[in-house]
Amino acid sequence: MAGIDLDVWLYGALASYGSNSEKKSFSNPKVTLPEGSTLADLLAHLGIPTEERGITFINGQLSALPGLQPDLGHLLCNGDRIGLFDLKSMWPFQYRHGAMMTEEMARAMGAKKDQGLHHTYRKK
Amino acid sequence: MWILRINMANRSYGLEEVPAAYKNLGGRGLTSTFVHDEVPPLAHPLGPNNKLIFAPGIVTGTPASTSARISVGGKSPLTGGIKEANAGSSWAQYLATMQIKALVVEGQPKEKGKYWMAHLTWDASSAKPKAEFFPAQEYAGKDLYEVFPKIYDRFSGKIAIAGCGLAGEYGYANSGIVFNDLSKRPSRYAGRGGLGSVLASKGLKFIVAENKGSPGVAFVDRALFDQGKKKLDEALRTHDITKPKGALNTYGTAVLVNILNEAGGYPTRNFSSGRFEGAAKTSGESIFEGNKERLGKELYNHACSPGCIIQCSNTWHKPDGTEHTSCVEYESDWALGANCGVDSLDDIAEMVRLCNGYGLDTIETGTTLAVAMEAGVIPFGDSKKAIGLVQEMGKGTPMGRILGGGTEFTGKAYGLTRVPTVKRQSMPAYEPRAVKGIGITYATSTMGADHTAGYTIAPEILSIGGQADPLSPEGKAALSRAFQATTAFIDSSGHCLFIAFAILDIASGFEGMVEECNGVLGTSWKSDDAAKVGAEVLRKERAFNEAAGLTKAEDRVPEFMKYEPLPPHNQVFDVPDSALDSVYGEL
């Protein structure tokens, strides 16, 4: 079965999960996975527990926030760029209002009573 | 409480009691009210009829966290409209504890190019603040890093400093008002809109404040204030963004570099792309790791002003471990970095240091350099030549003066169409084509393109905001209106806007902020009054702008954003004009 090549960016504390970490603050591993792989498969491949990641992007579209991860089953495609951030990162609502989201994320936000107008969804 | 008026026509001062109508105002609410009530809308910003107003916030000078904020207002030499810029500094507390509710600088000396300084102290015998004036010619024409230590040496007491740099003396539209930080650096700026040159146009170079013996801030209900402070402190200490060793304390505001870059909303090379290949090297994470490598230990950020829990100000160090500059904020990092195609933190830090030394707004400076690069004056990415251009601004050469006029002025000088400004103020580090909500706020803000104009909403109106589809243009416009109004309240309270991160998620924190204000003023505001109080401020600002000629026709993003698709998402700004007009049309 053909594989898919992924352009993965790991930031902050997650950088150490990348094998080619040139800088401690980020790494950019090139990952090949079997076709049909999901984001959960990528995390397993990298060894990143999903609870250690916060803000996540797939091709520049927001796919997860701290405490809100509707993207584990997202099917990845050849050439996808995935950006994974540690839990210290942030993207305040006012600076992401109207930015692109994955379909799963848009649905998850829409299902929230407050339409997703928060910075974090993590339980204390 | 007093209104202290300084008349620079004859270097005199007077104290007035606070009018009843101004009693519950503070910070931005007060400076904007003064501008609305007293500055002729058609006055020349650098002429004798403009005024410059300084006002601490409602809770400034109290133990409230993040409350050492000073608001500065006047008619802007950059936008031609109303301007409010604010900063965190001990200077704010000194004014508040001397019970100066507002300092109004007016008039203009006949002598051009002569400078004085004012010294504000508490006069125990009369139980009033007083002002003295001294010649300040010896401090003119110099770098602020050279001048600040001399002023600290000159006064024996514990002082705080406000002033303007060379950029103000030259009359640049991108000059800021400088304030000291906690390490006596000239690094805290009410940066935007050219207010530094308004101060210089009054012949006033520095305002030194010394609050020894002052009575402090009076409370109507101290217990209520304490209750509110407890709630707000708790929210700040527990929220992931604002808590100690949280996002801002660890990575600083530059925590947003990699985020906006991944989102494809990080303006690159003069807003020609939304993603910069060198972004990760200039991010907050890289600043943290770079300092760790150069210092041999982790360095968390420091407070810009007394009594802050968040502590987001960073310091960048040279390879030998000595300090290079403070502070490399997200917007400065971006403006002088990605937006100029520059990926060297050391060179970005050098430009930040030069801006601080000359009294320049880092955002407007970076966006102007990028426009100069687009014009071919120097190549994108050539950080050494960029440093050279900033130095020309400091020297006041003809090129420096063109750049000092700001981004739109420079764009005109070179006949460009890709000029990222609204109401002649350049856009900060969020691309409207990729983040549509911020685009609406940029377009409609009374301040020109301003990333701090729409920060949060009261938790109570979250559900109202949510009634309109937040993804529709109308829903986004409704939210932008609510955001701008609530932000005007926070800007009036005396709190740093960054409390917004915590209080949007933790409703008791929002309540706490309002209770703190009630405890000082004796008001009985509830959380959802914040937007109403803020909306009143916006109405005054809007009325001033309309009288100054800034009508809704100026509530637009630059045209190129409507027809140039932005990589990587290849979107244009497609919010209809009717939605933009509804932001203030329905205020």
XYZ file of C-alpha atoms in Angstrom:
711
model
C 0.000 0.000 0.000
C 1.306 3.476 -0.865
C 2.353 5.709 1.972
C 1.538 9.375 2.621
C 4.241 11.942 3.330
C 3.456 14.466 6.057
C 5.123 17.796 6.889
C 4.950 17.857 10.684
C 5.820 20.878 12.841
C 6.250 20.359 16.577
C 6.514 23.445 18.748
C 7.754 24.216 22.244
C 7.869 21.249 24.609
C 6.656 18.920 21.818
C 9.800 19.594 19.747
C 11.635 16.763 21.493
C 9.231 14.238 19.930
C 10.715 15.070 16.534
C 13.730 13.026 15.498
C 15.401 15.883 13.606
C 15.097 18.584 16.239
C 17.618 21.172 15.010
C 16.434 23.702 17.541
C 15.013 22.921 20.943
C 12.097 25.260 20.368
C 10.701 23.434 17.330
C 11.237 20.450 15.073
C 10.043 19.583 11.593
C 10.065 15.801 11.140
C 9.077 14.350 7.777
C 6.806 11.419 8.486
C 5.531 8.694 6.149
C 2.425 6.782 7.228
C 0.221 4.225 5.486
C -2.652 5.594 3.446
C -5.806 5.934 5.499
C -3.899 7.092 8.600
C -5.580 9.492 10.999
C -4.271 12.203 13.280
C -4.437 9.685 16.137
C -2.145 7.396 14.112
C 0.304 10.258 13.615
C 0.344 11.002 17.360
C 0.954 7.305 18.071
C 3.759 7.247 15.499
C 5.418 10.254 17.135
C 4.751 8.951 20.640
C 2.874 12.095 21.681
C 0.103 11.472 24.234
C -2.874 13.446 22.934
C -3.373 15.142 26.295
C 0.084 16.760 25.954
C -0.914 18.676 22.845
C -3.013 21.800 22.714
C -3.660 23.919 19.636
C -3.403 21.859 16.465
C -3.537 22.758 12.790
C -4.062 20.616 9.719
C -3.083 22.535 6.593
C -3.468 25.822 8.431
C -6.968 24.957 9.616
C -7.547 24.851 13.352
C -8.367 21.275 14.318
C -8.008 21.226 18.108
C -7.772 23.480 21.150
C -6.782 22.594 24.702
C -9.581 20.370 25.968
C -11.359 20.194 22.604
C -9.994 17.548 20.243
C -12.501 16.582 17.562
C -9.668 15.753 15.165
C -8.394 12.359 16.347
C -10.231 10.567 13.539
C -9.269 13.143 10.871
C -8.006 11.301 7.776
C -4.640 12.590 6.673
C -3.654 13.003 3.036
C -0.357 12.982 1.209
C 1.396 16.368 1.585
C -0.585 17.520 4.617
C 1.077 20.005 6.953
C 0.321 19.346 10.620
C 1.258 21.808 13.364
C 1.166 20.632 16.993
C 1.577 22.956 19.970
C 2.233 22.324 23.638
C -0.257 23.322 26.317
C 1.549 26.572 27.062
C 0.659 27.989 23.703
C -2.385 30.159 23.170
C -4.589 31.649 20.476
C -6.991 34.108 22.067
C -10.483 34.117 20.631
C -10.260 37.644 19.216
C -7.232 36.669 17.142
C -8.813 33.548 15.678
C -12.369 34.761 15.138
C -13.113 34.016 11.506
C -9.955 31.988 10.862
C -10.234 28.678 9.027
C -11.150 25.542 10.966
C -11.470 21.917 9.958
C -15.040 20.754 9.428
C -14.922 18.679 12.619
C -13.739 21.728 14.585
C -16.408 23.995 13.121
C -19.065 21.440 14.121
C -17.612 21.051 17.618
C -17.594 24.833 18.109
C -21.106 25.186 16.748
C -22.327 22.558 19.202
C -21.071 24.617 22.155
C -23.655 26.739 23.933
C -21.420 29.786 23.644
C -20.407 29.001 20.037
C -16.813 28.431 21.067
C -16.129 31.934 22.368
C -13.463 30.822 24.789
C -9.708 30.568 24.970
C -9.435 27.161 26.582
C -11.715 24.148 27.155
C -9.458 22.354 29.559
C -10.992 21.216 32.827
C -9.105 22.564 35.797
C -9.016 64.055 42.983
C -7.711 66.747 40.661
C -7.486 67.731 37.067
C -3.982 69.152 36.641
C -3.603 71.433 33.658
C -0.204 72.395 32.323
C -0.127 75.338 29.931
C 3.073 75.248 27.906
C 2.460 78.705 26.401
C 3.727 80.183 29.652
C 4.727 77.088 31.641
C 2.096 77.486 34.291
C -0.221 75.006 35.879
C -3.583 74.957 37.558
C -5.633 72.494 39.577
C -9.323 71.998 39.068
C -11.821 69.914 40.920
C -13.133 66.974 38.940
C -16.463 67.900 37.292
C -19.346 65.669 38.354
C -19.751 64.371 34.800
C -16.150 63.103 34.853
C -16.293 61.496 38.296
C -16.818 57.916 37.143
C -14.433 58.127 34.201
C -10.854 56.930 34.117
C -8.169 55.867 31.675
C -9.382 55.807 28.079
C -12.893 56.880 29.046
C -11.456 60.049 30.536
C -8.798 60.873 27.929
C -11.270 60.341 25.086
C -13.868 62.489 26.873
C -11.369 65.328 27.225
C -10.446 65.108 23.551
C -14.118 64.996 22.586
C -15.037 67.921 24.848
C -12.005 70.179 24.475
C -10.028 69.579 21.285
C -11.405 71.233 18.132
C -11.801 68.300 15.719
C -10.172 70.264 12.909
C -7.201 71.413 14.996
C -3.781 70.568 13.591
C -2.418 67.715 15.723
C 0.895 69.542 16.193
C -0.627 73.007 16.583
C -1.488 75.029 19.686
C -5.090 73.837 19.895
C -4.460 70.119 20.246
C -4.166 68.800 23.791
C -2.454 65.795 25.237
C -4.200 64.110 28.149
C -2.765 61.556 30.549
C -5.144 59.625 32.785
C -4.564 56.704 35.128
C -7.380 54.151 35.130
C -10.138 53.843 37.724
C -8.233 51.338 39.888
C -4.706 52.538 39.040
C -2.706 53.255 42.184
C -4.582 50.604 44.185
C -3.201 47.119 44.891
C -5.257 45.726 41.945
C -3.103 43.490 39.766
C -2.010 44.748 36.307
C -3.435 48.165 37.152
C -0.399 50.443 36.699
C -1.786 51.602 33.357
C -1.653 55.087 31.932
C -3.899 56.189 29.094
C -2.720 58.943 26.759
C -5.111 60.740 24.440
C -5.099 63.516 21.867
C -5.715 64.144 18.197
C -3.424 61.855 16.250
C -0.802 63.189 13.832
C -0.948 59.771 12.140
C -4.679 59.237 11.645
C -6.063 62.750 11.969
C -8.641 61.280 14.329
C -8.895 60.636 18.041
C -6.092 58.626 19.572
C -5.817 56.681 22.761
C -2.676 54.695 23.495
C -1.818 53.193 26.840
C 1.126 51.682 28.651
C 2.085 50.009 31.904
C 4.478 51.954 34.118
C 5.018 53.047 37.700
C 4.425 56.564 36.316
C 0.716 55.721 36.174
C 0.640 54.799 39.853
C 2.509 57.945 40.845
C -0.089 60.150 39.187
C -2.978 58.196 40.690
C -1.588 58.226 44.223
C -1.084 61.998 43.979
C -4.821 62.028 43.235
C -4.276 63.400 39.729
C -7.248 62.021 37.849
C -6.027 63.586 34.628
C -3.083 65.663 33.457
C -3.956 67.924 30.541
C -1.065 69.406 28.563
C -2.160 72.365 26.470
C -0.835 75.480 24.759
C 2.438 75.825 22.942
C 5.526 77.943 23.575
C 6.380 80.640 21.032
C 9.979 79.442 20.843
C 10.358 76.544 18.398
C 12.759 73.736 19.190
C 13.055 74.589 22.880
C 12.257 71.951 25.454
C 11.328 71.897 29.093
C 10.558 69.238 31.640
C 7.862 69.247 34.285
C 8.355 67.830 37.764
C 5.166 66.700 39.503
C 5.273 66.229 43.264
C 2.934 66.105 46.230
C 2.930 69.345 48.217
C 2.224 68.293 51.792
C 1.655 71.837 53.057
C -1.240 72.512 50.702
C -2.225 68.822 50.412
C -2.252 69.157 46.634
C -0.087 68.049 43.739
C 2.196 70.704 42.274
C 4.255 71.198 39.124
C 7.611 72.856 38.529
C 9.284 73.483 35.195
C 12.936 73.192 34.223
C 14.767 73.688 30.925
C 15.384 70.332 29.241
C 17.444 71.395 26.233
C 20.354 69.258 27.451
C 18.215 66.132 26.930
C 17.061 66.990 23.425
C 18.589 65.398 20.320
C 19.715 62.343 22.253
C 19.003 58.637 22.534
C 16.641 57.851 25.414
C 18.968 55.127 26.713
C 21.517 57.909 27.240
C 19.069 60.386 28.708
C 17.082 58.243 31.163
C 20.016 57.558 33.533
C 20.819 61.291 33.604
C 17.280 62.125 34.665
C 17.322 59.423 37.331
C 20.632 60.867 38.611
C 19.287 64.397 38.653
C 16.493 63.706 41.131
C 17.301 62.325 44.527
C 13.882 60.786 45.156
C 12.132 57.810 43.647
C 10.865 59.047 40.312
C 9.018 57.823 37.250
C 9.414 59.296 33.778
C 7.145 60.003 30.820
C 8.440 61.684 27.698
C 9.266 61.649 24.032
C 12.354 60.796 22.035
C 13.992 62.121 18.901
C 11.055 60.837 16.859
C 8.797 63.236 18.727
C 11.205 66.129 18.292
C 11.221 65.516 14.525
C 7.418 65.514 14.531
C 7.157 61.969 13.215
C 3.678 60.537 12.890
C 5.023 57.237 14.241
C 6.463 58.585 17.496
C 5.283 57.177 20.799
C 5.203 58.356 24.395
C 7.849 56.593 26.468
C 7.536 55.484 30.089
C 10.044 53.774 32.357
C 9.819 50.085 33.165
C 10.729 48.604 36.543
C 14.438 48.497 35.628
C 14.468 52.181 34.597
C 14.596 51.307 30.899
C 12.885 53.611 28.362
C 10.893 50.653 27.130
C 7.215 50.991 27.936
C 5.384 52.825 25.199
C 2.009 54.321 24.533
C 3.268 53.661 21.076
C 0.671 54.175 18.427
C -0.605 57.187 16.604
C 2.233 59.695 16.926
C 1.446 61.098 20.366
C 5.182 61.546 21.062
C 5.277 64.351 18.543
C 2.225 65.982 20.156
C 4.133 66.103 23.453
C 7.209 67.508 21.685
C 5.050 70.083 19.875
C 4.204 71.474 23.307
C 7.907 71.934 24.057
C 7.550 69.339 26.789
C 10.265 66.699 26.675
C 9.721 64.868 29.946
C 7.235 64.746 32.796
C 8.909 63.451 35.939
C 6.590 62.229 38.678
C 7.522 61.728 42.310
C 4.761 60.704 44.709
C 6.510 60.910 48.083
C 4.060 61.762 50.845
C 1.030 61.432 48.601
C -2.247 60.243 50.112
C -2.954 57.392 47.705
C -6.208 56.415 46.071
C -9.404 56.861 48.100
C -11.933 54.020 48.232
C -15.679 54.393 48.630
C -16.004 50.725 49.618
C -12.695 49.075 50.388
C -14.262 45.730 51.314
C -15.966 45.486 47.936
C -12.709 46.378 46.208
C -10.861 43.678 48.153
C -13.522 41.140 47.274
C -13.219 42.014 43.597
C -9.431 41.897 43.692
C -9.534 38.444 45.232
C -11.772 37.148 42.430
C -9.710 38.696 39.662
C -6.390 37.572 41.166
C -7.726 34.042 41.453
C -8.715 34.048 37.774
C -5.307 35.400 36.694
C -3.410 32.911 38.842
C -5.281 29.872 37.541
C -5.874 30.530 33.844
C -3.455 28.740 31.507
C -2.607 31.934 29.628
C -2.073 34.312 32.546
C -0.857 32.114 35.421
C 2.770 32.088 36.630
C 4.848 29.992 34.194
C 1.820 29.947 31.883
C 1.781 30.993 28.239
C 2.596 34.678 28.647
C 5.037 34.323 31.529
C 7.022 31.650 29.662
C 6.913 32.600 26.000
C 5.785 36.246 26.214
C 3.362 37.695 23.708
C 5.567 36.207 20.947
C 3.876 32.913 21.862
C 1.598 33.860 18.965
C 4.286 33.786 16.244
C 4.104 30.065 15.447
C 0.342 29.993 15.968
C -0.514 32.717 13.465
C 2.092 31.313 11.103
C 0.537 27.836 11.171
C -2.880 29.440 10.704
C -1.627 31.155 7.570
C -2.492 34.520 9.103
C 1.017 35.806 9.833
C 1.584 38.761 7.502
C 4.831 38.232 5.655
C 6.898 40.524 3.411
C 4.515 43.451 3.504
C 1.309 41.444 3.640
C 2.072 39.425 0.510
C 1.807 36.030 2.238
C 0.294 34.613 5.411
C 3.154 32.306 6.232
C 6.865 32.979 6.807
C 9.403 30.203 6.406
C 11.606 31.730 9.123
C 8.858 32.262 11.699
C 9.824 29.458 14.075
C 13.301 30.972 14.530
C 11.771 34.208 15.821
C 9.011 32.759 17.993
C 8.382 33.075 21.712
C 9.501 29.462 22.069
C 12.791 30.375 20.369
C 13.242 33.433 22.573
C 12.791 31.207 25.641
C 15.206 28.529 24.377
C 17.667 31.121 23.031
C 17.882 32.861 26.386
C 18.267 29.496 28.111
C 21.175 28.605 25.861
C 22.886 31.974 26.284
C 22.285 32.285 30.029
C 22.629 28.632 30.978
C 19.280 28.707 32.794
C 15.586 29.170 32.176
C 14.429 32.773 32.179
C 10.777 33.517 32.792
C 9.410 36.929 31.947
C 9.132 39.962 34.198
C 6.489 42.558 35.049
C 6.472 45.785 33.035
C 4.976 47.651 35.965
C 4.415 47.161 39.684
C 1.891 44.643 40.941
C 1.372 42.459 37.882
C 0.606 38.760 38.240
C 0.872 37.961 34.514
C 4.471 39.202 34.013
C 4.800 38.870 30.232
C 7.724 41.219 29.435
C 10.731 39.451 28.023
C 14.392 40.380 27.715
C 16.554 39.166 24.850
C 20.197 38.425 25.528
C 23.298 38.604 23.353
C 25.460 35.527 22.698
C 27.704 36.552 25.636
C 24.711 36.565 27.996
C 24.479 40.346 28.413
C 21.157 42.063 27.909
C 20.343 43.186 24.382
C 16.892 44.643 24.791
C 13.528 44.491 26.472
C 10.930 43.862 25.278
C 10.549 41.777 22.097
C 6.758 41.812 21.962
C 4.841 39.736 19.434
C 3.914 42.725 17.295
C 7.443 44.192 17.345
C 8.952 40.782 16.620
C 6.598 40.391 13.665
C 6.767 43.946 12.289
C 10.562 44.005 12.247
C 10.804 40.264 11.518
C 8.463 38.322 9.221
C 6.868 41.407 7.757
C 10.325 42.467 6.577
C 11.365 38.890 5.707
C 13.846 38.959 8.622
C 14.440 35.784 10.662
C 17.267 36.909 12.984
C 16.168 37.495 16.576
C 19.393 39.395 17.237
C 18.682 41.874 14.435
C 15.013 42.190 15.414
C 16.132 42.910 18.982
C 18.553 45.558 17.730
C 15.747 47.317 15.857
C 13.497 47.140 18.932
C 16.320 48.697 20.957
C 16.744 51.487 18.406
C 12.987 52.175 18.360
C 12.976 52.410 22.147
C 15.978 54.718 22.057
C 14.548 57.032 19.403
C 10.952 56.997 20.623
C 9.447 55.160 17.646
C 6.388 52.917 17.524
C 7.817 49.489 16.674
C 4.707 48.382 14.765
C 4.491 51.412 12.503
C 8.276 51.333 12.043
C 8.305 47.700 10.922
C 5.359 48.059 8.580
C 6.997 51.162 7.112
C 10.304 49.359 6.540
C 8.370 46.607 4.770
C 6.734 49.143 2.464
C 10.196 50.612 1.769
C 11.377 47.089 0.942
C 8.443 46.599 -1.385
C 9.457 49.859 -3.068
C 12.960 48.468 -3.585
C 14.723 50.888 -1.230
C 16.387 47.825 0.345
C 15.720 44.120 -0.274
C 13.304 42.082 1.840
C 15.233 40.109 4.425
C 18.246 42.435 4.563
C 18.188 43.076 8.287
C 21.484 44.977 8.354
C 20.178 47.514 5.855
C 16.898 47.637 7.782
C 18.855 48.558 10.901
C 20.497 51.269 8.800
C 17.111 52.698 7.826
C 15.972 52.807 11.456
C 19.194 54.679 12.235
C 18.341 57.160 9.487
C 15.051 57.767 11.270
C 17.041 58.531 14.403
C 19.319 60.918 12.519
C 16.445 62.709 10.831
C 17.861 62.395 7.317
C 15.444 63.066 4.437
C 14.911 59.289 4.046
C 14.462 58.962 7.804
C 11.820 61.673 7.758
C 9.877 59.997 4.974
C 9.871 56.757 6.965
C 9.014 58.658 10.151
C 5.827 59.811 8.466
C 4.556 56.257 8.719
C 3.509 53.423 6.457
C 0.876 55.204 4.398
C 3.083 58.274 3.926
C 5.972 56.103 2.740
C 3.665 54.103 0.468
C 2.559 57.358 -1.151
C 6.130 58.553 -1.514
C 6.875 55.453 -3.586
C 3.546 55.091 -5.391
C 2.570 51.704 -3.973
C -0.838 50.067 -3.774
C -0.054 47.333 -1.235
C -0.114 49.596 1.788
C -1.654 47.869 4.834
C -3.321 50.731 6.704
C -6.750 51.731 7.970
C -7.315 55.414 8.688
C -3.604 55.839 7.950
C -2.522 53.588 10.839
C -0.745 50.386 9.853
C -2.084 46.945 10.611
C -0.524 44.836 13.332
C 0.357 41.174 13.096
C -2.908 39.469 12.185
C -3.923 39.130 8.527
C -7.518 40.232 7.905
C -7.839 37.925 4.899
C -7.067 34.916 7.098
C -8.655 36.093 10.364
C -11.790 37.895 9.254
C -12.943 38.922 12.727
C -9.836 40.988 13.417
C -10.240 42.518 9.962
C -13.647 43.867 10.968
C -12.175 45.375 14.115
C -9.230 46.883 12.200
C -11.593 48.416 9.691
C -14.044 49.923 12.160
C -11.974 50.829 15.214
C -11.953 54.517 16.077
C -8.173 54.269 16.325
C -7.292 53.026 12.842
C -6.019 49.462 12.450
C -5.560 48.379 16.048
C -5.201 44.863 17.425
C -6.094 45.965 20.953
C -9.442 47.537 20.054
C -11.551 44.396 20.374
C -10.376 42.147 23.158
C -13.234 40.567 25.020
C -16.874 40.555 25.971
C -18.671 40.180 29.249
C -19.507 36.543 30.012
C -23.166 37.508 30.341
C -23.392 38.521 26.723
C -21.605 35.481 25.399
C -24.983 33.911 24.792
C -26.275 37.045 23.045
C -23.164 37.126 20.888
C -23.782 33.496 20.151
C -27.308 34.104 18.874
C -25.997 35.428 15.603
C -23.981 32.857 13.702
C -20.452 33.899 14.650
C -19.252 32.682 11.268
C -21.606 34.925 9.263
C -20.435 38.466 8.408
C -23.299 39.939 10.432
C -22.469 37.740 13.406
C -18.830 38.735 13.218
C -19.775 42.407 13.045
C -22.054 42.081 16.084
C -19.282 40.403 18.021
C -16.722 43.014 16.977
C -19.066 45.736 18.292
C -19.503 43.947 21.627
C -15.770 43.301 21.825
C -14.849 46.923 21.128
C -17.304 48.238 23.723
C -16.153 45.898 26.487
C -12.536 46.648 25.634
C -13.191 50.364 26.046
C -14.356 49.545 29.573
C -11.212 47.570 30.433
C -9.097 50.392 28.977
C -10.945 52.726 31.340
C -10.650 50.495 34.386
C -6.889 50.861 34.529
C -6.290 47.177 33.963
C -3.989 45.737 31.346
C -6.010 44.245 28.499
C -4.343 40.911 29.114
C -6.714 40.239 32.006
C -9.190 39.635 29.171
C -7.674 36.221 28.485
C -8.611 34.988 31.934
C -11.899 36.788 32.463
C -13.454 35.625 29.192
C -13.199 32.063 30.484
C -13.668 32.692 34.210
C -16.805 34.750 34.828
C -15.975 35.464 38.477
C -12.815 37.212 37.286
C -14.883 39.582 35.160
C -17.149 40.229 38.137
C -14.067 40.908 40.231
C -12.821 43.572 37.816
C -16.184 45.352 37.932
C -16.355 45.098 41.737
C -12.897 46.627 42.039
C -14.161 49.637 40.053
C -17.325 49.837 42.163
C -15.198 49.729 45.318
C -13.173 52.757 44.192
C -15.978 54.817 42.653
C -19.054 53.820 44.646
C -20.843 52.820 41.446
C -23.072 49.749 41.321
C -22.122 48.419 37.900
C -22.792 44.788 37.075
C -20.766 42.766 34.594
C -23.105 43.480 31.722
C -22.897 47.235 32.385
C -19.293 47.110 31.211
C -20.311 47.062 27.559
C -22.751 49.948 28.078
C -20.130 52.094 29.809
C -17.644 51.197 27.082
C -20.133 51.967 24.310
C -20.440 55.519 25.645
C -16.683 55.923 25.240
C -16.874 54.629 21.671
C -19.690 57.058 20.826
C -17.566 60.021 21.906
C -14.582 58.766 19.938
C -16.719 58.162 16.899
C -18.317 61.617 17.153
C -14.896 63.250 17.306
C -13.719 61.296 14.279
C -16.773 62.196 12.230
C -16.308 65.872 13.063
C -12.639 65.517 12.099
C -13.667 64.084 8.717
C -13.192 60.367 9.430
C -16.547 59.002 8.353
C -17.716 55.445 7.762
C -16.173 55.611 4.288
C -12.881 55.114 6.138
C -14.133 51.971 7.912
C -12.573 49.801 5.247
C -9.550 47.592 4.821
C -7.209 48.662 2.008
C -8.542 47.754 -1.414
C -5.736 45.335 -2.341
C -6.992 42.940 0.324
C -10.240 42.589 -1.604
C -8.589 41.448 -4.851
C -5.200 39.948 -3.916
C -5.663 36.383 -2.588
C -3.395 35.679 0.365
C -1.341 32.467 0.354
C -1.492 29.823 1.730
C -5.310 29.838 1.978
C -5.700 32.148 -1.040
C -8.528 34.098 0.555
C -9.501 37.720 0.026
C -11.231 39.986 2.555
C -14.845 39.437 1.616
C -16.794 40.935 4.517
C -19.422 43.130 2.852
C -19.379 46.881 3.489
C -22.890 46.614 4.965
C -21.556 44.370 7.743
C -18.704 46.821 8.429
C -21.173 49.710 8.563
C -23.366 47.821 11.021
C -20.600 47.753 13.654
C -21.062 51.417 14.516
C -24.386 51.880 12.756
C -25.988 49.709 15.421
C -23.902 50.830 18.390
